[in-house]
Tab-separated table of C-alpha atoms in Angstrom:
chain	number	residue	atom	x	y	z
A	16	UNK	CA	0.022	0.000	0.039
A	17	UNK	CA	1.206	3.623	-0.848
A	18	UNK	CA	2.707	5.158	2.321
A	19	UNK	CA	0.394	8.176	2.084
A	20	UNK	CA	-2.615	6.033	1.712
A	21	UNK	CA	-1.474	4.005	4.657
A	22	UNK	CA	-1.255	7.055	6.759
A	23	UNK	CA	-4.626	8.101	5.776
A	24	UNK	CA	-6.125	4.809	6.700
A	25	UNK	CA	-4.320	5.025	10.087
A	26	UNK	CA	-5.529	8.663	10.575
A	27	UNK	CA	-9.143	7.592	9.682
A	28	UNK	CA	-9.058	4.681	12.269
A	29	UNK	CA	-7.514	6.758	14.967
A	30	UNK	CA	-10.055	9.592	14.607
A	31	UNK	CA	-12.978	7.199	14.366
A	32	UNK	CA	-11.853	5.650	17.599
A	33	UNK	CA	-11.450	9.042	19.267
A	34	UNK	CA	-14.989	9.961	18.251
A	35	UNK	CA	-16.377	6.616	19.474
A	36	UNK	CA	-14.692	7.048	22.820
A	37	UNK	CA	-16.173	10.519	23.279
A	38	UNK	CA	-19.509	9.834	24.864
A	39	UNK	CA	-20.688	13.489	24.158
A	40	UNK	CA	-20.010	13.464	20.450
A	41	UNK	CA	-23.406	12.075	19.483
A	42	UNK	CA	-25.422	13.465	22.398
A	43	UNK	CA	-24.269	17.057	22.594
A	44	UNK	CA	-24.439	19.064	19.313
A	45	UNK	CA	-22.312	21.825	20.783
A	46	UNK	CA	-19.510	19.569	21.860
A	47	UNK	CA	-16.298	19.834	19.980
A	48	UNK	CA	-15.042	16.828	18.153
A	49	UNK	CA	-11.787	15.370	19.574
A	50	UNK	CA	-8.899	16.410	17.507
A	51	UNK	CA	-7.199	13.039	17.280
A	52	UNK	CA	-3.952	13.093	15.220
A	53	UNK	CA	-3.198	15.574	12.436
A	54	UNK	CA	-2.578	14.542	8.915
A	55	UNK	CA	0.377	15.668	6.811
A	56	UNK	CA	-0.005	17.776	3.659
A	57	UNK	CA	1.282	15.022	1.383
A	58	UNK	CA	-1.194	12.461	2.734
A	59	UNK	CA	-4.051	14.979	2.257
A	60	UNK	CA	-2.846	15.654	-1.178
A	61	UNK	CA	-2.954	12.043	-1.989
A	62	UNK	CA	-6.496	11.918	-0.709
A	63	UNK	CA	-7.520	14.772	-2.790
A	64	UNK	CA	-5.685	13.610	-5.813
A	65	UNK	CA	-3.370	16.672	-6.002
A	66	UNK	CA	0.322	16.732	-6.408
A	67	UNK	CA	2.533	16.420	-3.389
A	68	UNK	CA	5.271	18.891	-2.484
A	69	UNK	CA	7.770	16.436	-3.645
A	70	UNK	CA	5.926	16.258	-6.985
A	71	UNK	CA	5.911	19.984	-7.196
A	72	UNK	CA	9.609	20.297	-6.477
A	73	UNK	CA	10.455	17.787	-9.169
A	74	UNK	CA	8.237	19.482	-11.631
A	75	UNK	CA	9.722	22.889	-10.812
A	76	UNK	CA	13.300	21.627	-11.389
A	77	UNK	CA	12.237	19.830	-14.579
A	78	UNK	CA	10.961	23.147	-15.979
A	79	UNK	CA	14.191	24.919	-14.885
A	80	UNK	CA	16.311	22.402	-16.678
A	81	UNK	CA	14.132	22.059	-19.817
A	82	UNK	CA	15.447	23.631	-23.015
A	83	UNK	CA	11.914	24.037	-24.179
A	84	UNK	CA	10.802	26.414	-21.301
A	85	UNK	CA	11.205	30.116	-21.674
A	86	UNK	CA	13.460	32.153	-19.266
A	87	UNK	CA	10.339	33.948	-17.702
A	88	UNK	CA	8.820	30.551	-17.047
A	89	UNK	CA	11.998	29.029	-15.627
A	90	UNK	CA	12.103	32.113	-13.221
A	91	UNK	CA	8.464	31.226	-12.169
A	92	UNK	CA	9.470	27.607	-11.556
A	93	UNK	CA	12.514	28.772	-9.562
A	94	UNK	CA	10.335	31.075	-7.424
A	95	UNK	CA	7.867	28.246	-6.788
A	96	UNK	CA	10.864	25.947	-5.863
A	97	UNK	CA	12.192	28.529	-3.470
A	98	UNK	CA	8.814	28.775	-1.677
A	99	UNK	CA	8.535	25.021	-1.331
A	100	UNK	CA	11.962	24.595	0.208
A	101	UNK	CA	11.295	27.222	2.822
A	102	UNK	CA	9.806	24.292	4.769
A	103	UNK	CA	12.630	22.350	6.335
A	104	UNK	CA	11.144	18.942	5.578
A	105	UNK	CA	11.047	19.856	1.880
A	106	UNK	CA	14.534	21.208	1.922
A	107	UNK	CA	15.677	17.925	3.596
A	108	UNK	CA	13.929	15.948	0.856
A	109	UNK	CA	16.045	17.619	-1.879
A	110	UNK	CA	18.732	15.024	-1.479
A	111	UNK	CA	16.482	12.012	-1.797
A	112	UNK	CA	14.766	13.587	-4.766
A	113	UNK	CA	18.003	14.108	-6.439
A	114	UNK	CA	17.512	17.878	-6.635
A	115	UNK	CA	20.754	19.191	-4.905
A	116	UNK	CA	23.119	18.533	-7.842
A	117	UNK	CA	21.055	20.148	-10.564
A	118	UNK	CA	20.340	23.209	-8.239
A	119	UNK	CA	24.075	23.641	-7.665
A	120	UNK	CA	24.803	23.287	-11.340
A	121	UNK	CA	22.582	26.166	-11.958
A	122	UNK	CA	25.129	28.437	-10.094
A	123	UNK	CA	27.315	28.180	-13.279
A	124	UNK	CA	24.390	28.999	-15.659
A	125	UNK	CA	25.280	31.624	-18.263
A	126	UNK	CA	21.981	33.409	-17.572
A	127	UNK	CA	22.449	35.821	-14.538
A	128	UNK	CA	18.823	35.609	-13.391
A	129	UNK	CA	19.147	31.778	-13.127
A	130	UNK	CA	22.410	32.066	-11.229
A	131	UNK	CA	20.691	34.480	-8.852
A	132	UNK	CA	17.748	32.251	-8.260
A	133	UNK	CA	19.998	29.301	-7.754
A	134	UNK	CA	22.015	31.128	-5.049
A	135	UNK	CA	18.755	32.331	-3.533
A	136	UNK	CA	17.467	28.647	-3.295
A	137	UNK	CA	20.604	27.509	-1.788
A	138	UNK	CA	20.510	30.110	0.899
A	139	UNK	CA	16.908	29.245	1.665
A	140	UNK	CA	17.568	25.523	1.862
A	141	UNK	CA	20.579	25.640	4.136
A	142	UNK	CA	19.299	28.288	6.509
A	143	UNK	CA	19.159	26.911	10.114
A	144	UNK	CA	19.368	23.424	8.550
A	145	UNK	CA	22.407	21.290	9.391
A	146	UNK	CA	21.530	18.522	6.949
A	147	UNK	CA	21.365	20.804	4.076
A	148	UNK	CA	24.480	22.817	5.177
A	149	UNK	CA	26.427	19.542	5.166
A	150	UNK	CA	25.032	18.639	1.839
A	151	UNK	CA	26.452	21.917	0.334
A	152	UNK	CA	29.880	21.112	1.648
A	153	UNK	CA	29.757	17.555	0.155
A	154	UNK	CA	28.794	19.066	-3.245
A	155	UNK	CA	31.806	21.482	-3.148
A	156	UNK	CA	29.470	24.419	-3.670
A	157	UNK	CA	30.981	26.807	-1.252
A	158	UNK	CA	33.918	27.927	-3.449
A	159	UNK	CA	31.448	28.522	-6.261
A	160	UNK	CA	29.427	30.768	-3.998
A	161	UNK	CA	32.527	32.747	-2.928
A	162	UNK	CA	33.424	33.130	-6.569
A	163	UNK	CA	30.051	34.497	-7.380
A	164	UNK	CA	30.052	36.782	-4.386
A	165	UNK	CA	33.313	38.476	-5.362
A	166	UNK	CA	33.524	38.179	-9.170
A	167	UNK	CA	30.089	37.795	-10.774
A	168	UNK	CA	29.257	40.675	-13.076
A	169	UNK	CA	25.728	40.741	-11.891
A	170	UNK	CA	25.149	42.685	-8.683
A	171	UNK	CA	22.063	40.710	-7.968
A	172	UNK	CA	23.885	37.446	-8.231
A	173	UNK	CA	26.634	38.646	-5.888
A	174	UNK	CA	24.054	39.670	-3.224
A	175	UNK	CA	22.180	36.292	-3.435
A	176	UNK	CA	25.645	34.484	-3.182
A	177	UNK	CA	26.507	36.385	-0.036
A	178	UNK	CA	23.140	35.500	1.345
A	179	UNK	CA	23.716	31.856	0.623
A	180	UNK	CA	27.059	31.900	2.281
A	181	UNK	CA	25.798	33.733	5.383
A	182	UNK	CA	23.055	31.071	5.687
A	183	UNK	CA	25.608	28.237	5.207
A	184	UNK	CA	28.179	29.295	7.712
A	185	UNK	CA	26.130	30.235	10.660
A	186	UNK	CA	26.240	27.670	13.475
A	187	UNK	CA	27.976	25.168	11.025
A	188	UNK	CA	31.698	25.130	11.676
A	189	UNK	CA	32.644	22.990	8.613
A	190	UNK	CA	30.829	25.306	6.263
A	191	UNK	CA	32.497	28.405	7.828
A	192	UNK	CA	35.923	26.738	7.537
A	193	UNK	CA	35.346	25.944	3.928
A	194	UNK	CA	34.162	29.455	3.254
A	195	UNK	CA	37.183	30.985	4.949
A	196	UNK	CA	39.515	28.820	2.816
A	197	UNK	CA	37.890	29.992	-0.319
A	198	UNK	CA	37.965	33.750	0.459
A	199	UNK	CA	40.439	35.946	-1.432
A	200	UNK	CA	43.612	36.646	0.553
A	201	UNK	CA	42.695	40.339	1.154
A	202	UNK	CA	39.421	39.149	2.815
A	203	UNK	CA	40.763	36.121	4.671
A	204	UNK	CA	41.415	36.393	8.443
A	205	UNK	CA	44.199	34.653	10.217
A	206	UNK	CA	42.193	34.298	13.417
A	207	UNK	CA	39.910	31.344	13.729
A	208	UNK	CA	36.227	32.225	13.933
A	209	UNK	CA	33.617	30.162	15.681
A	210	UNK	CA	30.508	29.341	13.626
A	211	UNK	CA	28.473	30.507	16.680
A	212	UNK	CA	30.082	33.995	16.636
A	213	UNK	CA	27.414	35.943	14.852
A	214	UNK	CA	29.336	39.258	15.242
A	215	UNK	CA	32.460	37.600	13.683
A	216	UNK	CA	30.425	36.104	10.851
A	217	UNK	CA	28.526	39.513	10.239
A	218	UNK	CA	31.971	41.222	9.914
A	219	UNK	CA	33.058	38.700	7.289
A	220	UNK	CA	29.735	39.247	5.395
A	221	UNK	CA	30.147	42.914	5.438
A	222	UNK	CA	33.642	42.665	3.926
A	223	UNK	CA	32.185	40.469	1.235
A	224	UNK	CA	29.429	43.155	0.536
A	225	UNK	CA	31.988	45.898	0.289
A	226	UNK	CA	34.193	43.817	-1.955
A	227	UNK	CA	31.168	43.010	-4.116
A	228	UNK	CA	30.371	46.634	-4.514
A	229	UNK	CA	33.746	47.217	-6.171
A	230	UNK	CA	33.090	44.813	-9.061
A	231	UNK	CA	32.398	46.701	-12.252
């Protein structure tokens, strides 16, 4: 049986039992029904016949990668994808859905708007999310983000790359160490910075922003 359908069946049984156990449910019309257990969005979508968040994430990435989709529609797909991965569960599902690699590859896209959206989505996915932060390290994406932050000709791309780096390094020491290694020599600091030192990280990000402003 499909996992979502199995959850729906379990939810139905539990809530039926909860109603049966509540002696006031059938005698007092003003009595509130017992809440029982909640049902997740994907299971509900399965019941209603609609696409799950996982389906929508895959469809968005397919549109982004398709050569037959216009740039405007790719940007719409990227915007939808970014909103979906604001939910930490969806961000954590990116690995199992095989979406991390194509997302990181978009950081090298020749179209600035797509590089910008890719950096934005990376920043959203890794924010306060150790699993996603670790995945970004594994994929070797941090040097790419540093390169975008200091060299990309598009100011919008540079800003989103710095946002992604800021999200990646906070409270995640491995990500911070990798970022410090990738920084240009004039921005690197010889002193070790702790990933929990928000003031220290803010100082690095401000240096990056100042450097980014100098790009012509």
